[in-house]
């Protein structure tokens, strides 16, 4: 079985081919980051247009590089949501057109399921049940993956996503969009103990997150500071975020008894977060896996792989396929 994966939910255009026998054959991603540095964030209209300009060219390149013809494809798995509607519709149109013209089975995919399953894309497959800490620009959730296709959200953010907090703090520190990787780079030369930024919602051991107060504290702290203090601010901010993420995941382990962990999504590319989670896992007899760096941020390989898993385990298919900006995990079938 060969699966074509299509991802266009935000500002990355991704295409991938995944085979049952060989695993990931190849994936290509075009990031639109350069288009948005001057605006400090994604402009949906520009994102949609750029997907539309690039997507067929990337598909042609994938076909040419791999020597796999469109007629060899058995299944098309595309991101139907959640995401920016204009961006989603571009991927969906390509997916539906190919599916109709070539008579290939079509699978609308939830982007979050791609992130949750991403670590299984390489090396050994990570079998459920496990807990997934999903940390990206749009989401911060702890999800219990009970089985393939059976996910329960145990806790999530009540305001900003943690990647969003990184990006907003990046802006406050005059760093270019997206701030996440730049804040963590700046933090390397800073003192993470200098400022004690708030850790929200920690008392009740609940699994909800809140990052907007933290962002406001950083804003106030900056009033009295100079640019030479910024590395300390970045390091102390990052410390607060990672402290909360690690401890909350620890609470989820206590509450569920599940000892297998996965951390994925764009923020899972953060080196210190990976170090801390690995440290916690080693101390508490847990097992933790991450996708490799290139599969933390948005890509089509994880969508193709998640589509392959849905087909392999014969999971229920969505009755109607249409792009949806909001699509909470767990509410998968209309
Ligand atoms: O998963 P992703 O590519 O897109 C969404 O689905 O949101 O995640 C992008 C997010 C951005 O907020 C970016 O700043 C953050 O991931 N990010 C990081 C790092 N690399 C990417 N945040 C902290 N540290 C990093 N090293
Ligand atoms: Zn994502």
Tab-separated table of C-alpha atoms and ligand atoms in Angstrom:
chain	number	residue	atom	x	y	z
A	1	UNK	CA	0.000	0.000	0.000
A	2	UNK	CA	1.303	3.467	-0.898
A	3	UNK	CA	-0.177	6.523	0.816
A	4	UNK	CA	0.082	10.106	-0.405
A	5	UNK	CA	-0.032	12.573	2.514
A	6	UNK	CA	-1.062	16.208	2.047
A	7	UNK	CA	-0.656	18.887	4.728
A	8	UNK	CA	-1.662	22.540	4.351
A	9	UNK	CA	-3.322	23.494	7.631
A	10	UNK	CA	-1.226	26.565	8.426
A	11	UNK	CA	1.975	27.904	6.866
A	12	UNK	CA	3.713	24.726	5.710
A	13	UNK	CA	2.895	23.029	2.408
A	14	UNK	CA	3.785	19.367	2.828
A	15	UNK	CA	3.569	16.308	0.589
A	16	UNK	CA	4.742	12.799	1.432
A	17	UNK	CA	4.721	9.223	0.205
A	18	UNK	CA	4.544	6.427	2.773
A	19	UNK	CA	4.676	2.751	1.875
A	20	UNK	CA	3.556	-0.221	3.916
A	21	UNK	CA	6.731	-2.138	2.994
A	22	UNK	CA	9.371	0.596	3.076
A	23	UNK	CA	7.996	3.150	5.524
A	24	UNK	CA	8.475	6.794	4.615
A	25	UNK	CA	9.647	7.013	1.000
A	26	UNK	CA	10.087	10.784	0.872
A	27	UNK	CA	8.529	13.957	2.140
A	28	UNK	CA	8.840	17.583	1.065
A	29	UNK	CA	7.896	20.697	3.037
A	30	UNK	CA	7.821	24.279	1.930
A	31	UNK	CA	7.758	26.593	4.929
A	32	UNK	CA	6.254	30.042	4.425
A	33	UNK	CA	8.093	31.512	7.426
A	34	UNK	CA	10.046	33.976	5.264
A	35	UNK	CA	6.790	35.472	3.988
A	36	UNK	CA	5.665	36.303	7.508
A	37	UNK	CA	8.727	37.629	9.323
A	38	UNK	CA	7.884	41.209	8.343
A	39	UNK	CA	4.323	40.844	9.681
A	40	UNK	CA	5.282	39.052	12.907
A	41	UNK	CA	2.725	36.299	12.295
A	42	UNK	CA	0.785	34.330	9.689
A	43	UNK	CA	-1.597	36.259	7.416
A	44	UNK	CA	-4.228	33.661	6.406
A	45	UNK	CA	-4.918	35.141	2.969
A	46	UNK	CA	-1.225	35.134	2.013
A	47	UNK	CA	-0.761	31.629	3.422
A	48	UNK	CA	-3.645	30.252	1.335
A	49	UNK	CA	-2.361	31.884	-1.823
A	50	UNK	CA	1.158	30.556	-1.320
A	51	UNK	CA	-0.134	26.996	-0.786
A	52	UNK	CA	-2.035	27.360	-4.015
A	53	UNK	CA	1.045	28.602	-5.907
A	54	UNK	CA	3.368	25.854	-4.583
A	55	UNK	CA	1.392	22.695	-3.942
A	56	UNK	CA	1.240	21.216	-7.452
A	57	UNK	CA	4.909	22.005	-8.061
A	58	UNK	CA	5.846	20.182	-4.849
A	59	UNK	CA	3.694	17.217	-5.844
A	60	UNK	CA	5.444	17.069	-9.236
A	61	UNK	CA	8.835	17.186	-7.517
A	62	UNK	CA	7.851	14.351	-5.169
A	63	UNK	CA	6.680	12.199	-8.074
A	64	UNK	CA	9.804	12.954	-10.092
A	65	UNK	CA	12.244	12.334	-7.212
A	66	UNK	CA	10.715	9.022	-6.156
A	67	UNK	CA	9.754	7.615	-9.528
A	68	UNK	CA	6.392	6.686	-8.038
A	69	UNK	CA	3.549	7.488	-10.414
A	70	UNK	CA	0.202	8.926	-9.412
A	71	UNK	CA	-1.336	5.635	-10.516
A	72	UNK	CA	0.743	3.728	-7.939
A	73	UNK	CA	-0.956	5.552	-5.059
A	74	UNK	CA	-3.546	3.517	-3.135
A	75	UNK	CA	-4.739	6.058	-0.600
A	76	UNK	CA	-4.733	9.857	-0.199
A	77	UNK	CA	-4.657	11.153	3.389
A	78	UNK	CA	-5.015	14.917	3.674
A	79	UNK	CA	-5.387	17.319	6.580
A	80	UNK	CA	-9.049	18.396	6.723
A	81	UNK	CA	-8.662	20.334	9.986
A	82	UNK	CA	-8.156	21.974	12.366
A	83	UNK	CA	-6.393	24.935	10.780
A	84	UNK	CA	-6.826	28.022	8.625
A	85	UNK	CA	-9.790	27.457	6.355
A	86	UNK	CA	-8.248	29.004	3.208
A	87	UNK	CA	-5.084	26.939	3.652
A	88	UNK	CA	-6.989	23.726	4.344
A	89	UNK	CA	-9.164	24.136	1.270
A	90	UNK	CA	-6.095	24.208	-1.019
A	91	UNK	CA	-4.866	20.798	0.216
A	92	UNK	CA	-8.391	19.459	0.164
A	93	UNK	CA	-8.989	20.525	-3.422
A	94	UNK	CA	-5.811	18.803	-4.612
A	95	UNK	CA	-6.712	15.679	-2.606
A	96	UNK	CA	-10.278	15.496	-3.903
A	97	UNK	CA	-9.249	16.188	-7.498
A	98	UNK	CA	-6.635	13.414	-7.526
A	99	UNK	CA	-8.987	11.052	-5.753
A	100	UNK	CA	-11.806	11.660	-8.224
A	101	UNK	CA	-9.757	11.598	-11.419
A	102	UNK	CA	-7.622	8.587	-10.495
A	103	UNK	CA	-10.226	6.755	-8.450
A	104	UNK	CA	-8.085	6.625	-5.310
A	105	UNK	CA	-9.537	6.235	-1.834
A	106	UNK	CA	-9.648	9.509	0.126
A	107	UNK	CA	-9.119	9.915	3.890
A	108	UNK	CA	-9.752	13.285	5.557
A	109	UNK	CA	-7.373	13.500	8.521
A	110	UNK	CA	-7.308	15.370	11.791
A	111	UNK	CA	-3.994	17.239	11.932
A	112	UNK	CA	-3.654	16.504	15.656
A	113	UNK	CA	-3.768	12.761	15.042
A	114	UNK	CA	-0.761	13.278	12.760
A	115	UNK	CA	1.183	14.899	15.631
A	116	UNK	CA	0.074	12.217	18.101
A	117	UNK	CA	1.238	9.348	15.881
A	118	UNK	CA	4.342	11.115	14.482
A	119	UNK	CA	6.919	9.323	16.697
A	120	UNK	CA	5.868	5.995	15.129
A	121	UNK	CA	6.891	7.256	11.718
A	122	UNK	CA	10.485	6.231	12.248
A	123	UNK	CA	12.282	3.312	13.914
A	124	UNK	CA	10.132	1.142	16.097
A	125	UNK	CA	6.409	1.788	16.212
A	126	UNK	CA	5.094	3.144	19.498
A	127	UNK	CA	2.069	1.093	20.435
A	128	UNK	CA	-0.780	2.636	22.428
A	129	UNK	CA	-1.722	3.093	25.196
A	130	UNK	CA	0.420	6.145	25.861
A	131	UNK	CA	0.122	9.745	27.010
A	132	UNK	CA	0.868	12.445	24.460
A	133	UNK	CA	1.966	15.934	25.411
A	134	UNK	CA	1.028	17.843	22.277
A	135	UNK	CA	2.666	21.262	22.242
A	136	UNK	CA	2.439	23.458	19.164
A	137	UNK	CA	1.591	26.970	18.027
A	138	UNK	CA	-2.120	26.213	18.184
A	139	UNK	CA	-2.410	23.524	20.856
A	140	UNK	CA	-1.275	22.535	24.324
A	141	UNK	CA	-2.903	19.294	25.363
A	142	UNK	CA	-2.300	16.124	27.315
A	143	UNK	CA	-4.013	13.337	25.411
A	144	UNK	CA	-4.527	9.752	26.441
A	145	UNK	CA	-4.030	7.670	23.326
A	146	UNK	CA	-5.952	4.556	24.396
A	147	UNK	CA	-5.710	2.903	21.050
A	148	UNK	CA	-5.235	3.980	17.436
A	149	UNK	CA	-8.158	6.309	16.718
A	150	UNK	CA	-9.261	6.400	20.366
A	151	UNK	CA	-8.069	9.601	22.016
A	152	UNK	CA	-9.199	11.376	25.155
A	153	UNK	CA	-8.100	14.902	25.998
A	154	UNK	CA	-7.152	14.895	29.694
A	155	UNK	CA	-6.239	18.584	29.844
A	156	UNK	CA	-5.574	21.554	27.631
A	157	UNK	CA	-4.845	25.248	27.717
A	158	UNK	CA	-7.598	27.630	28.723
A	159	UNK	CA	-5.962	30.539	26.864
A	160	UNK	CA	-2.735	30.690	24.822
A	161	UNK	CA	-1.016	27.621	23.408
A	162	UNK	CA	2.548	27.287	24.686
A	163	UNK	CA	4.073	27.796	21.203
A	164	UNK	CA	1.962	30.936	20.940
A	165	UNK	CA	3.373	32.113	24.300
A	166	UNK	CA	6.906	31.505	22.977
A	167	UNK	CA	6.045	33.500	19.847
A	168	UNK	CA	4.503	36.401	21.798
A	169	UNK	CA	7.429	36.584	24.224
A	170	UNK	CA	9.723	36.453	21.185
A	171	UNK	CA	7.982	39.555	19.880
A	172	UNK	CA	8.421	41.323	23.244
A	173	UNK	CA	12.140	40.499	23.057
A	174	UNK	CA	12.349	41.922	19.521
A	175	UNK	CA	12.910	38.496	17.958
A	176	UNK	CA	11.586	37.547	14.531
A	177	UNK	CA	8.564	35.322	13.978
A	178	UNK	CA	8.318	32.488	14.892
A	179	UNK	CA	9.851	33.345	18.261
A	180	UNK	CA	9.987	29.807	19.727
A	181	UNK	CA	13.353	28.649	18.368
A	182	UNK	CA	14.873	32.135	18.807
A	183	UNK	CA	13.738	32.487	22.429
A	184	UNK	CA	15.270	29.110	23.251
A	185	UNK	CA	18.512	30.071	21.486
A	186	UNK	CA	18.684	33.364	23.392
A	187	UNK	CA	17.943	31.486	26.633
A	188	UNK	CA	21.144	29.454	26.221
A	189	UNK	CA	23.216	32.441	27.361
A	190	UNK	CA	20.788	33.502	30.114
A	191	UNK	CA	20.234	32.794	33.808
A	192	UNK	CA	17.001	30.808	34.165
A	193	UNK	CA	16.847	31.468	37.928
A	194	UNK	CA	17.004	35.263	37.767
A	195	UNK	CA	13.245	35.853	37.416
A	196	UNK	CA	10.591	33.797	39.070
A	197	UNK	CA	7.752	33.907	36.527
A	198	UNK	CA	4.350	32.480	37.517
A	199	UNK	CA	3.419	28.824	37.031
A	200	UNK	CA	-0.368	28.855	36.595
A	201	UNK	CA	-2.911	26.266	37.773
A	202	UNK	CA	-0.378	24.103	39.606
A	203	UNK	CA	-2.071	23.748	43.002
A	204	UNK	CA	-4.972	21.459	42.180
A	205	UNK	CA	-2.802	19.046	40.216
A	206	UNK	CA	-5.289	19.480	37.403
A	207	UNK	CA	-4.232	19.070	33.799
A	208	UNK	CA	-5.325	22.462	32.450
A	209	UNK	CA	-2.747	24.974	31.302
A	210	UNK	CA	-2.697	28.766	31.191
A	211	UNK	CA	0.086	30.824	29.637
A	212	UNK	CA	-1.420	34.279	29.189
A	213	UNK	CA	-0.543	35.457	32.739
A	214	UNK	CA	3.040	34.350	32.203
A	215	UNK	CA	3.240	36.407	29.014
A	216	UNK	CA	1.862	39.459	30.873
A	217	UNK	CA	4.429	39.004	33.680
A	218	UNK	CA	7.196	39.024	31.095
A	219	UNK	CA	5.752	42.231	29.625
A	220	UNK	CA	5.750	43.954	33.053
A	221	UNK	CA	9.251	42.719	33.908
A	222	UNK	CA	10.582	44.236	30.684
A	223	UNK	CA	9.492	47.739	31.758
A	224	UNK	CA	12.444	47.968	34.138
A	225	UNK	CA	14.979	46.111	32.040
A	226	UNK	CA	17.503	46.710	29.294
A	227	UNK	CA	18.331	44.627	26.265
A	228	UNK	CA	21.306	43.058	28.047
A	229	UNK	CA	18.812	41.452	30.440
A	230	UNK	CA	16.863	39.745	27.631
A	231	UNK	CA	18.759	36.425	27.733
A	232	UNK	CA	17.863	36.083	31.437
A	233	UNK	CA	14.207	36.891	30.662
A	234	UNK	CA	14.165	34.303	27.835
A	235	UNK	CA	15.787	31.651	30.049
A	236	UNK	CA	13.479	32.329	33.029
A	237	UNK	CA	10.397	32.331	30.781
A	238	UNK	CA	11.428	29.063	29.129
A	239	UNK	CA	12.139	27.563	32.555
A	240	UNK	CA	8.606	28.443	33.731
A	241	UNK	CA	6.971	26.892	30.629
A	242	UNK	CA	9.021	23.703	30.782
A	243	UNK	CA	8.515	23.379	34.535
A	244	UNK	CA	4.728	23.473	34.041
A	245	UNK	CA	4.731	21.094	31.050
A	246	UNK	CA	6.919	18.526	32.813
A	247	UNK	CA	5.032	18.627	36.112
A	248	UNK	CA	1.579	18.454	34.489
A	249	UNK	CA	2.655	15.455	32.433
A	250	UNK	CA	3.885	13.954	35.723
A	251	UNK	CA	0.414	14.528	37.249
A	252	UNK	CA	-1.152	12.755	34.252
A	253	UNK	CA	1.155	9.767	34.806
A	254	UNK	CA	0.103	9.646	38.487
A	255	UNK	CA	-3.573	9.850	37.576
A	256	UNK	CA	-3.631	7.274	34.775
A	257	UNK	CA	-0.778	4.930	35.711
A	258	UNK	CA	0.369	5.050	32.065
A	259	UNK	CA	4.153	4.879	31.816
A	260	UNK	CA	4.651	5.389	28.111
A	261	UNK	CA	4.955	9.031	26.975
A	262	UNK	CA	5.147	10.853	23.699
A	263	UNK	CA	5.909	14.543	23.234
A	264	UNK	CA	5.165	16.054	19.824
A	265	UNK	CA	4.242	19.263	17.987
A	266	UNK	CA	6.443	22.233	17.132
A	267	UNK	CA	7.524	22.987	20.717
A	268	UNK	CA	8.728	19.376	21.081
A	269	UNK	CA	11.692	20.600	19.012
A	270	UNK	CA	12.792	22.496	22.144
A	271	UNK	CA	16.039	20.906	23.355
A	272	UNK	CA	15.635	21.763	27.024
A	273	UNK	CA	12.068	20.412	27.095
A	274	UNK	CA	13.326	17.115	25.664
A	275	UNK	CA	16.154	16.997	28.219
A	276	UNK	CA	13.804	17.638	31.132
A	277	UNK	CA	11.228	15.091	30.010
A	278	UNK	CA	13.929	12.480	29.456
A	279	UNK	CA	15.320	13.247	32.924
A	280	UNK	CA	11.861	12.821	34.487
A	281	UNK	CA	11.356	9.581	32.568
A	282	UNK	CA	14.705	8.172	33.725
A	283	UNK	CA	14.023	9.076	37.345
A	284	UNK	CA	10.504	7.633	37.387
A	285	UNK	CA	10.890	4.516	35.234
A	286	UNK	CA	8.941	5.970	32.298
A	287	UNK	CA	9.517	5.625	28.583
A	288	UNK	CA	9.429	8.785	26.458
A	289	UNK	CA	9.608	9.199	22.672
A	290	UNK	CA	9.783	12.225	20.413
A	291	UNK	CA	9.523	12.569	16.665
A	292	UNK	CA	12.854	13.627	15.176
A	293	UNK	CA	13.145	17.407	14.822
A	294	UNK	CA	11.885	17.573	11.234
A	295	UNK	CA	8.679	15.744	12.185
A	296	UNK	CA	7.920	17.926	15.237
A	297	UNK	CA	6.819	20.893	13.142
A	298	UNK	CA	4.109	20.538	10.517
A	299	UNK	CA	4.743	18.036	7.735
A	300	UNK	CA	2.850	15.619	5.496
A	301	UNK	CA	4.836	12.521	6.501
A	302	UNK	CA	2.932	12.305	9.788
A	303	UNK	CA	-0.373	12.742	7.934
A	304	UNK	CA	0.481	9.964	5.448
A	305	UNK	CA	1.556	7.716	8.335
A	306	UNK	CA	-1.593	8.450	10.368
A	307	UNK	CA	-3.645	7.692	7.232
A	308	UNK	CA	-1.774	4.407	6.814
A	309	UNK	CA	-2.540	3.500	10.456
A	310	UNK	CA	-6.251	4.323	10.033
A	311	UNK	CA	-6.404	2.091	6.950
A	312	UNK	CA	-4.327	-0.718	8.466
A	313	UNK	CA	-6.529	-0.944	11.557
A	314	UNK	CA	-9.663	-0.402	9.516
A	315	UNK	CA	-10.780	2.526	11.657
A	316	UNK	CA	-14.119	4.148	11.057
A	317	UNK	CA	-14.107	6.664	8.213
A	318	UNK	CA	-15.668	10.105	8.358
A	319	UNK	CA	-18.930	10.198	6.462
A	320	UNK	CA	-18.397	13.603	4.850
A	321	UNK	CA	-15.080	15.143	3.941
A	322	UNK	CA	-14.912	18.881	4.254
A	323	UNK	CA	-12.315	21.287	5.611
A	324	UNK	CA	-13.036	22.507	9.133
A	325	UNK	CA	-11.136	25.216	11.037
A	326	UNK	CA	-12.127	23.740	14.410
A	327	UNK	CA	-12.099	20.005	14.888
A	328	UNK	CA	-11.548	18.823	18.453
A	329	UNK	CA	-9.994	15.386	18.733
A	330	UNK	CA	-12.477	12.826	19.882
A	331	UNK	CA	-15.264	14.403	17.841
A	332	UNK	CA	-14.128	12.680	14.745
A	333	UNK	CA	-17.300	11.535	13.076
A	334	UNK	CA	-20.209	13.542	11.783
B	1	LIG	O1	3.428	22.182	15.112
B	1	LIG	P1	3.800	23.504	14.531
B	1	LIG	O2	4.761	23.528	13.373
B	1	LIG	O3	2.545	24.276	14.022
B	1	LIG	C1	1.310	24.207	14.643
B	1	LIG	O4	0.559	23.210	14.370
B	1	LIG	O5	1.055	25.126	15.454
B	1	LIG	O6	4.359	24.392	15.741
B	1	LIG	C2	4.884	25.688	15.586
B	1	LIG	C3	5.197	26.282	16.953
B	1	LIG	C4	5.542	27.786	16.905
B	1	LIG	O7	4.813	28.450	17.917
B	1	LIG	C5	7.046	27.780	17.193
B	1	LIG	O8	7.491	28.964	17.805
B	1	LIG	C6	7.189	26.596	18.121
B	1	LIG	O9	6.318	25.625	17.552
B	1	LIG	N1	8.574	26.102	18.196
B	1	LIG	C7	9.332	26.155	19.321
B	1	LIG	C8	10.607	25.627	18.971
B	1	LIG	N2	10.575	25.274	17.651
B	1	LIG	C9	9.320	25.562	17.198
B	1	LIG	N3	9.046	26.593	20.554
B	1	LIG	C10	10.031	26.504	21.489
B	1	LIG	N4	11.259	26.038	21.236
B	1	LIG	C11	11.608	25.582	20.006
B	1	LIG	N5	12.828	25.106	19.778
B	2	LIG	ZN1	0.844	21.237	13.847
